PDB file of C-alpha atoms in Angstrom:
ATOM      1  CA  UNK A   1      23.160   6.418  -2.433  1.00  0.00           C
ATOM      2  CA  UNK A   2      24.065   6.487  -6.374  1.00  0.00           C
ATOM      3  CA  UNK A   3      21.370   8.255  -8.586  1.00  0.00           C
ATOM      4  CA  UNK A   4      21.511   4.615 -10.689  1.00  0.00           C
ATOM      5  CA  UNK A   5      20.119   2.655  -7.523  1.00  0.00           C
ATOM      6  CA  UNK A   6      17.906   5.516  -6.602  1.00  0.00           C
ATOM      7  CA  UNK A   7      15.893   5.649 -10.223  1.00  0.00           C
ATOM      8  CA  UNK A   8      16.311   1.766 -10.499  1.00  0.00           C
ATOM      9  CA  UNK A   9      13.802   2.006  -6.486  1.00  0.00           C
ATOM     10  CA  UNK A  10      11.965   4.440  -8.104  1.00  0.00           C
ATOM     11  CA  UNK A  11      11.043   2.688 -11.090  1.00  0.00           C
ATOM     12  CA  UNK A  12      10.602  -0.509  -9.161  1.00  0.00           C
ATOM     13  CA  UNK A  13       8.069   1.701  -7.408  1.00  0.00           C
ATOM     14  CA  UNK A  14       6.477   3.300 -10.047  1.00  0.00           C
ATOM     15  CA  UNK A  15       6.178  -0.692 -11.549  1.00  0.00           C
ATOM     16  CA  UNK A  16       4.384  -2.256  -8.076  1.00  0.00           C
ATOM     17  CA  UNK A  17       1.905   0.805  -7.777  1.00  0.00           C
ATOM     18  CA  UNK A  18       0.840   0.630 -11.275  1.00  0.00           C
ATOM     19  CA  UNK A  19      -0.105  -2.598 -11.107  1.00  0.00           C
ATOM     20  CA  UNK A  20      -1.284  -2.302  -7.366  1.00  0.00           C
ATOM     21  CA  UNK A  21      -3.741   0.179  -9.278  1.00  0.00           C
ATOM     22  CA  UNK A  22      -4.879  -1.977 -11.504  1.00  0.00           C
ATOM     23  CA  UNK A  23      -6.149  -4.526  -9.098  1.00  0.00           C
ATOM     24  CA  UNK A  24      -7.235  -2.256  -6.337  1.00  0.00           C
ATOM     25  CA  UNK A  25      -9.439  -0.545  -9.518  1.00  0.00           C
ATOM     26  CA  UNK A  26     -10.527  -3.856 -11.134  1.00  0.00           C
ATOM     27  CA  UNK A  27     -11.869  -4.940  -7.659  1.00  0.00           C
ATOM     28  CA  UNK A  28     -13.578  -1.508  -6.812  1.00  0.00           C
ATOM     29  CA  UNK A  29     -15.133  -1.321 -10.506  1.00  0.00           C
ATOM     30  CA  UNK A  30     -16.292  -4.841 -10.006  1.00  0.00           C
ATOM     31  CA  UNK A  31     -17.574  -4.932  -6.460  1.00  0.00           C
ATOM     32  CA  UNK A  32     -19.366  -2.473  -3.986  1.00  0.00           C
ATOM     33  CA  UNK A  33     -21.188  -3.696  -0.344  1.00  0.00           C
ATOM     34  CA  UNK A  34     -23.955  -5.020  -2.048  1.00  0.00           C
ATOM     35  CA  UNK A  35     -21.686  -7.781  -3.498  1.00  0.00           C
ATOM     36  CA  UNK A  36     -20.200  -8.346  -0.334  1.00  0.00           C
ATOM     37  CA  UNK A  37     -22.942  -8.772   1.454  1.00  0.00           C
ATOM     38  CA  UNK A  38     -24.388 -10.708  -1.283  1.00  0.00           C
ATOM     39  CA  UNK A  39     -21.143 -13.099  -1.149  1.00  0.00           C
ATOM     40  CA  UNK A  40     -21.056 -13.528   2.539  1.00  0.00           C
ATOM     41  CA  UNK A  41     -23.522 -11.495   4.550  1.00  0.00           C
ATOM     42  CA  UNK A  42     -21.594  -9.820   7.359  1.00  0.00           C
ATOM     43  CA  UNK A  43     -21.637  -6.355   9.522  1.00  0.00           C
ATOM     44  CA  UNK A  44     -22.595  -3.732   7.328  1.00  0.00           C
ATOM     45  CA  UNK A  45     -19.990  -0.646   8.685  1.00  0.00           C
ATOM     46  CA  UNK A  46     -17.034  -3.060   8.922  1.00  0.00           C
ATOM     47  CA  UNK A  47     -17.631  -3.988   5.547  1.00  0.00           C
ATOM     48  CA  UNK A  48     -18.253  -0.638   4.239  1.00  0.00           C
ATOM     49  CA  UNK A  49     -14.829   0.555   6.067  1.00  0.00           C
ATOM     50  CA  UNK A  50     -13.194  -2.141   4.392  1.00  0.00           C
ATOM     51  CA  UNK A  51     -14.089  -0.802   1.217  1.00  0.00           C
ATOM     52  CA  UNK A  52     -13.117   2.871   2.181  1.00  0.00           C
ATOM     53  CA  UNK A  53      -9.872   1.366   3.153  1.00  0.00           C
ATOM     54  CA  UNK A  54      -9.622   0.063  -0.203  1.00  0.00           C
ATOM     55  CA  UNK A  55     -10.974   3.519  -2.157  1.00  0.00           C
ATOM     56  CA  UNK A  56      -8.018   5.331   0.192  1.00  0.00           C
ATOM     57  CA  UNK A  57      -5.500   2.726  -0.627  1.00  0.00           C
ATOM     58  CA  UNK A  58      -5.935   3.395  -4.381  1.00  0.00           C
ATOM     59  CA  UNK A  59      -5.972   7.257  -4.373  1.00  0.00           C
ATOM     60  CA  UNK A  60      -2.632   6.786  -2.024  1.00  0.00           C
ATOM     61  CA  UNK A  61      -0.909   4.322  -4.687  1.00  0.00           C
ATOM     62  CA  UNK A  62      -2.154   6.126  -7.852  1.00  0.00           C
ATOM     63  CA  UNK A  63      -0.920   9.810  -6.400  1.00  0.00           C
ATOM     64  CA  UNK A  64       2.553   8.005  -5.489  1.00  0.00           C
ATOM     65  CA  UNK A  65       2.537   5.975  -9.390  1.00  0.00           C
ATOM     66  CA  UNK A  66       1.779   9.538 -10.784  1.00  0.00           C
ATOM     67  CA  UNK A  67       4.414  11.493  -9.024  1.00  0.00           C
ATOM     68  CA  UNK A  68       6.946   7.989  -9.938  1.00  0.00           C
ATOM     69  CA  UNK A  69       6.434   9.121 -13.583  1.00  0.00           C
ATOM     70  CA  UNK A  70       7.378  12.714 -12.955  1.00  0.00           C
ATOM     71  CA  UNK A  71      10.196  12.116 -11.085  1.00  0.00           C
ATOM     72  CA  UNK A  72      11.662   9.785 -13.859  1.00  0.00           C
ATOM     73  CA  UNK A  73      10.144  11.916 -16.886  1.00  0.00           C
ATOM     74  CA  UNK A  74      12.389  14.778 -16.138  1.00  0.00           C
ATOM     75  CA  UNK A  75      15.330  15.587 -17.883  1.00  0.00           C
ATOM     76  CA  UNK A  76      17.417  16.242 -14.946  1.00  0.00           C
ATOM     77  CA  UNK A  77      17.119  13.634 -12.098  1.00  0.00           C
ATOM     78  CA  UNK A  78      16.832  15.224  -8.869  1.00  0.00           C
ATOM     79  CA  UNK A  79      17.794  12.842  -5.917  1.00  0.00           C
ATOM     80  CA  UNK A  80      15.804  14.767  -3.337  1.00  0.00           C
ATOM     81  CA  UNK A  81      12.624  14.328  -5.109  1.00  0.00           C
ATOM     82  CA  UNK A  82      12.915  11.072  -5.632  1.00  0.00           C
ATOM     83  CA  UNK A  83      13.884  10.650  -2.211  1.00  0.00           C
ATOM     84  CA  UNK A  84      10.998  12.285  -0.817  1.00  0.00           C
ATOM     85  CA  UNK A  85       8.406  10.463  -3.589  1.00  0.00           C
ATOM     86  CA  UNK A  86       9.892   7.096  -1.866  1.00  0.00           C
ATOM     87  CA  UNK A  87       9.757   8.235   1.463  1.00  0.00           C
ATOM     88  CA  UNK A  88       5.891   9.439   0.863  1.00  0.00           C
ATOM     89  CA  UNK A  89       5.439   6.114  -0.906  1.00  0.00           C
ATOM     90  CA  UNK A  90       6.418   3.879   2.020  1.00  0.00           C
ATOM     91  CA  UNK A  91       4.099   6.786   4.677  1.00  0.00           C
ATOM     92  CA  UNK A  92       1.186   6.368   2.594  1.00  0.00           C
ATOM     93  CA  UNK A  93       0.660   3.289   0.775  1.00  0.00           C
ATOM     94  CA  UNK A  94       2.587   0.672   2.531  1.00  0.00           C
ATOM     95  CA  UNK A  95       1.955   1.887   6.158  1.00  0.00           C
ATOM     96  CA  UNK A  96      -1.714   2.118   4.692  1.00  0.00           C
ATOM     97  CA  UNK A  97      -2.241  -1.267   3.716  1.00  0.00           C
ATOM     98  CA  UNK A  98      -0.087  -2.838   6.760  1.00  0.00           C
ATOM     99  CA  UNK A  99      -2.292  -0.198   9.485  1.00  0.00           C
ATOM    100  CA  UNK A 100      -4.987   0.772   7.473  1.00  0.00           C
ATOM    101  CA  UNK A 101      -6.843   4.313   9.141  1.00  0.00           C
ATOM    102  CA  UNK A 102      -9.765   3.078  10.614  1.00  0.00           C
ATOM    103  CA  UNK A 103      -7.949  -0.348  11.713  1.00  0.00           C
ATOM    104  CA  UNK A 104     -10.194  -2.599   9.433  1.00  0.00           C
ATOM    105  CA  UNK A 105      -7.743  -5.347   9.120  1.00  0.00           C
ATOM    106  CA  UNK A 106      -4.337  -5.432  11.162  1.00  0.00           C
ATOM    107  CA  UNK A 107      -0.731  -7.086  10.726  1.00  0.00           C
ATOM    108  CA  UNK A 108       0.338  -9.938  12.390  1.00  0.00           C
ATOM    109  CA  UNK A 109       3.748  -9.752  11.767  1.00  0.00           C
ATOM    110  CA  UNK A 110       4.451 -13.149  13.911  1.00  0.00           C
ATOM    111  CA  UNK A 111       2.931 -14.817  10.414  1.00  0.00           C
ATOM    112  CA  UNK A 112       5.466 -13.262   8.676  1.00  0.00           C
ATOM    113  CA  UNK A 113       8.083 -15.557  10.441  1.00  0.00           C
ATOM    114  CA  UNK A 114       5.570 -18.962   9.796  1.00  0.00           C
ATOM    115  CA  UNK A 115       5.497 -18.242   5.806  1.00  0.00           C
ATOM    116  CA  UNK A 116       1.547 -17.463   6.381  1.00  0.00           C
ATOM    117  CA  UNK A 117      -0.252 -13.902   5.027  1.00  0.00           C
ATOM    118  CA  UNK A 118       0.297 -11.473   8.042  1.00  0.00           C
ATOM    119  CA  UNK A 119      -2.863  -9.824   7.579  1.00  0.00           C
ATOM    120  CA  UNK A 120      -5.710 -10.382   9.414  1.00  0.00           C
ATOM    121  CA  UNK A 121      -9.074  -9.222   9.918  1.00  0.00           C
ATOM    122  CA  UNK A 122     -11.477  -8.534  12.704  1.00  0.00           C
ATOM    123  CA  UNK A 123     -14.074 -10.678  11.391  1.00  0.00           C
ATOM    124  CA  UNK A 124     -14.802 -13.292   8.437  1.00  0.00           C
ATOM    125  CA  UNK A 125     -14.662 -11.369   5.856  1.00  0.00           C
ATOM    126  CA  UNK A 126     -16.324 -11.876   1.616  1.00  0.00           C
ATOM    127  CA  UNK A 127     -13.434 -14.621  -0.200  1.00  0.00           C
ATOM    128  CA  UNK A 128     -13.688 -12.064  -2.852  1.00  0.00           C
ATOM    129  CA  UNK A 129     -11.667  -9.441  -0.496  1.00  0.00           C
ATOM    130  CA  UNK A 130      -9.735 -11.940   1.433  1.00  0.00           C
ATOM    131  CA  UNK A 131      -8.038 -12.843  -1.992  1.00  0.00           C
ATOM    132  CA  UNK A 132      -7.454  -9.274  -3.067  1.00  0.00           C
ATOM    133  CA  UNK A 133      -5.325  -8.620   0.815  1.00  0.00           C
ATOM    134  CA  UNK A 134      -3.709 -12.057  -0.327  1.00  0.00           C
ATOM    135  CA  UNK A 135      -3.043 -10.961  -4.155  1.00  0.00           C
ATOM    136  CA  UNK A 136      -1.635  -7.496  -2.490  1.00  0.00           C
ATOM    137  CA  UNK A 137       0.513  -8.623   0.140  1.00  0.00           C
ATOM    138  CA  UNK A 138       3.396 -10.413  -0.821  1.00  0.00           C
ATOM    139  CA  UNK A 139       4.260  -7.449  -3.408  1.00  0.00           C
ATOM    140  CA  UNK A 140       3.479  -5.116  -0.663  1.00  0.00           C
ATOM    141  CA  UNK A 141       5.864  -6.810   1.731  1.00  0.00           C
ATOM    142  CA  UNK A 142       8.457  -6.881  -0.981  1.00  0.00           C
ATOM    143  CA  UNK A 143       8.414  -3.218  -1.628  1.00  0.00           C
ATOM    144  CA  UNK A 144       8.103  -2.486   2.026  1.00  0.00           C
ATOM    145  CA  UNK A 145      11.885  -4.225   2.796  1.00  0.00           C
ATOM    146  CA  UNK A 146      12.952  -2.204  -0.492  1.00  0.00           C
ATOM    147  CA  UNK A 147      11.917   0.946   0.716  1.00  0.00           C
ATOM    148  CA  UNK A 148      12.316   0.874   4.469  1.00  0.00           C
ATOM    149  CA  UNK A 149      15.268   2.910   4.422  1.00  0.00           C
ATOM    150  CA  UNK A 150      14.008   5.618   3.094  1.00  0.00           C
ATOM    151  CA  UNK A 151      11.335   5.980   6.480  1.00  0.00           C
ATOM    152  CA  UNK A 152      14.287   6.965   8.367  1.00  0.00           C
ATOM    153  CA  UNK A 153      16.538   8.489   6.105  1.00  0.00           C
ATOM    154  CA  UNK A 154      14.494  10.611   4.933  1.00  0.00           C
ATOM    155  CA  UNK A 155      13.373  11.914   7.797  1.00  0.00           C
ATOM    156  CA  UNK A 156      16.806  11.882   9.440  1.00  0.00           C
ATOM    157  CA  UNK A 157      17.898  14.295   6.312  1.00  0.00           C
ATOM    158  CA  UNK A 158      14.863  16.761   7.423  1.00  0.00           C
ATOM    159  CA  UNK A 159      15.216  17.045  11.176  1.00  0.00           C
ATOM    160  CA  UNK A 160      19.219  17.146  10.271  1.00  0.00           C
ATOM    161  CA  UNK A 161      18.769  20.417   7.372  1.00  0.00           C
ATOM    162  CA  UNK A 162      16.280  21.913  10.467  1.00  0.00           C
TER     163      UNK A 162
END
Protein backbone atom coordinates (compact mmCIF):
# COMPACT_ATOMS: atom_id res chain seq x y z
CA UNK A 1 0.00 0.00 0.00
CA UNK A 2 1.52 3.59 -1.08
CA UNK A 3 2.81 5.73 1.92
CA UNK A 4 0.22 8.60 0.26
CA UNK A 5 -2.93 6.30 1.03
CA UNK A 6 -1.40 5.10 4.22
CA UNK A 7 -0.92 8.87 5.87
CA UNK A 8 -4.17 10.01 4.00
CA UNK A 9 -5.98 6.55 6.69
CA UNK A 10 -3.97 7.82 9.19
CA UNK A 11 -4.98 11.25 9.17
CA UNK A 12 -8.55 10.27 8.51
CA UNK A 13 -7.95 8.49 11.80
CA UNK A 14 -6.31 10.90 13.69
CA UNK A 15 -9.54 13.35 12.36
CA UNK A 16 -12.56 10.73 13.67
CA UNK A 17 -10.76 10.12 17.13
CA UNK A 18 -10.27 13.69 17.81
CA UNK A 19 -13.53 14.48 17.47
CA UNK A 20 -14.75 11.04 18.93
CA UNK A 21 -12.83 12.68 22.00
CA UNK A 22 -14.50 15.53 22.09
CA UNK A 23 -17.91 14.07 22.46
CA UNK A 24 -17.05 11.07 24.52
CA UNK A 25 -15.36 14.06 26.98
CA UNK A 26 -18.22 16.60 26.62
CA UNK A 27 -20.66 13.78 27.69
CA UNK A 28 -18.43 12.43 30.62
CA UNK A 29 -17.72 16.18 31.87
CA UNK A 30 -21.41 16.76 31.65
CA UNK A 31 -22.96 13.61 33.04
CA UNK A 32 -22.09 10.96 35.80
CA UNK A 33 -24.87 8.10 37.27
CA UNK A 34 -26.51 10.52 39.21
CA UNK A 35 -27.77 12.19 35.97
CA UNK A 36 -28.69 9.05 34.61
CA UNK A 37 -30.53 7.92 37.10
CA UNK A 38 -31.96 11.25 37.52
CA UNK A 39 -33.02 11.15 33.63
CA UNK A 40 -34.44 7.72 33.64
CA UNK A 41 -34.06 5.73 36.83
CA UNK A 42 -32.71 2.31 35.88
CA UNK A 43 -30.26 -0.59 37.37
CA UNK A 44 -27.61 1.02 39.10
CA UNK A 45 -24.35 -1.47 37.95
CA UNK A 46 -25.56 -1.62 34.33
CA UNK A 47 -25.62 1.93 34.29
CA UNK A 48 -22.46 2.47 36.04
CA UNK A 49 -20.75 -0.15 33.46
CA UNK A 50 -22.11 1.82 30.81
CA UNK A 51 -20.30 4.68 31.92
CA UNK A 52 -16.96 2.70 32.48
CA UNK A 53 -17.48 1.58 28.98
CA UNK A 54 -17.58 5.06 28.02
CA UNK A 55 -14.39 6.31 30.44
CA UNK A 56 -12.44 3.12 28.56
CA UNK A 57 -13.66 4.10 25.19
CA UNK A 58 -12.13 7.60 25.59
CA UNK A 59 -8.69 6.66 27.08
CA UNK A 60 -8.65 3.95 23.98
CA UNK A 61 -9.48 6.80 21.27
CA UNK A 62 -7.38 9.60 22.88
CA UNK A 63 -4.09 7.10 23.24
CA UNK A 64 -4.77 6.07 19.41
CA UNK A 65 -5.46 10.29 18.39
CA UNK A 66 -2.13 10.89 20.34
CA UNK A 67 0.01 8.28 18.76
CA UNK A 68 -1.99 9.57 15.04
CA UNK A 69 -0.10 12.86 15.68
CA UNK A 70 3.26 11.22 16.21
CA UNK A 71 3.15 9.10 13.52
CA UNK A 72 2.37 12.06 11.09
CA UNK A 73 4.63 14.69 13.08
CA UNK A 74 7.74 12.89 12.14
CA UNK A 75 9.98 13.86 9.61
CA UNK A 76 10.43 10.54 8.14
CA UNK A 77 7.17 8.50 7.63
CA UNK A 78 7.56 5.08 8.72
CA UNK A 79 4.91 2.68 7.14
CA UNK A 80 5.19 0.09 9.88
CA UNK A 81 4.22 2.44 12.53
CA UNK A 82 1.57 3.68 10.99
CA UNK A 83 0.53 0.35 10.18
CA UNK A 84 0.60 -0.88 13.56
CA UNK A 85 -1.12 2.65 15.07
CA UNK A 86 -4.11 1.57 12.55
CA UNK A 87 -4.11 -1.86 13.33
CA UNK A 88 -4.19 -0.91 17.32
CA UNK A 89 -6.80 1.66 16.35
CA UNK A 90 -9.31 -0.75 14.81
CA UNK A 91 -8.28 -3.60 18.24
CA UNK A 92 -9.05 -1.01 20.62
CA UNK A 93 -11.45 1.57 19.82
CA UNK A 94 -13.64 0.20 17.17
CA UNK A 95 -13.82 -3.45 18.47
CA UNK A 96 -14.45 -1.48 21.84
CA UNK A 97 -17.37 0.37 20.98
CA UNK A 98 -18.92 -2.52 18.61
CA UNK A 99 -18.11 -5.39 21.83
CA UNK A 100 -17.58 -3.24 24.55
CA UNK A 101 -15.54 -5.38 27.72
CA UNK A 102 -18.07 -5.98 30.05
CA UNK A 103 -20.83 -6.50 27.16
CA UNK A 104 -22.95 -3.39 28.22
CA UNK A 105 -24.47 -2.85 24.90
CA UNK A 106 -23.97 -5.36 21.86
CA UNK A 107 -24.08 -5.16 17.88
CA UNK A 108 -26.75 -6.24 15.93
CA UNK A 109 -25.23 -6.27 12.81
CA UNK A 110 -28.64 -7.61 11.03
CA UNK A 111 -29.64 -3.61 11.56
CA UNK A 112 -26.88 -2.76 9.68
CA UNK A 113 -28.54 -4.34 6.52
CA UNK A 114 -32.26 -2.46 7.51
CA UNK A 115 -30.48 1.18 7.57
CA UNK A 116 -31.31 1.12 11.55
CA UNK A 117 -28.35 1.86 14.47
CA UNK A 118 -26.87 -1.71 15.09
CA UNK A 119 -26.35 -1.12 18.59
CA UNK A 120 -28.36 -2.25 21.14
CA UNK A 121 -28.62 -2.43 24.72
CA UNK A 122 -29.64 -4.85 27.39
CA UNK A 123 -32.07 -2.63 28.89
CA UNK A 124 -33.79 0.96 28.37
CA UNK A 125 -31.28 2.93 28.79
CA UNK A 126 -31.07 7.38 29.83
CA UNK A 127 -32.01 9.29 26.00
CA UNK A 128 -29.04 11.24 27.02
CA UNK A 129 -26.69 8.01 26.30
CA UNK A 130 -28.82 6.44 23.71
CA UNK A 131 -28.05 9.64 21.56
CA UNK A 132 -24.35 9.69 22.30
CA UNK A 133 -24.16 5.46 20.85
CA UNK A 134 -26.34 7.11 17.98
CA UNK A 135 -24.02 10.39 17.51
CA UNK A 136 -20.93 7.71 17.64
CA UNK A 137 -21.96 5.11 15.41
CA UNK A 138 -22.29 5.96 12.01
CA UNK A 139 -18.59 7.56 12.15
CA UNK A 140 -17.57 4.51 13.94
CA UNK A 141 -18.96 2.22 11.27
CA UNK A 142 -17.35 4.38 8.66
CA UNK A 143 -13.91 4.12 10.03
CA UNK A 144 -14.42 0.50 10.85
CA UNK A 145 -14.90 -0.46 6.76
CA UNK A 146 -11.77 2.00 6.31
CA UNK A 147 -9.66 0.26 8.53
CA UNK A 148 -10.68 -3.37 8.40
CA UNK A 149 -7.83 -4.33 6.44
CA UNK A 150 -5.46 -3.51 8.53
CA UNK A 151 -7.04 -6.37 11.38
CA UNK A 152 -5.69 -8.92 9.15
CA UNK A 153 -2.90 -7.52 7.49
CA UNK A 154 -1.37 -6.56 10.10
CA UNK A 155 -1.42 -9.42 11.83
CA UNK A 156 -0.74 -11.57 8.76
CA UNK A 157 2.69 -9.36 8.44
CA UNK A 158 3.53 -10.50 12.25
CA UNK A 159 2.82 -14.21 12.30
CA UNK A 160 4.55 -14.06 8.58
CA UNK A 161 8.15 -12.02 10.02
CA UNK A 162 7.74 -14.91 13.10
Amino acid sequence: MGNSILMTQLEEAKNFLGDTVTLLGDYLNENNYNDLQHEKIGNESYYKSLLSNVRRLEVFCDEGYEACKIVLKNEVFHKGAAEKTLYKIYHQCIEEFFSPKNDAWYEDSRSAYTGRNSIKFHYEVPESFSNLIKKLESDFQSIREDLEYYETDYRTKMLQSK
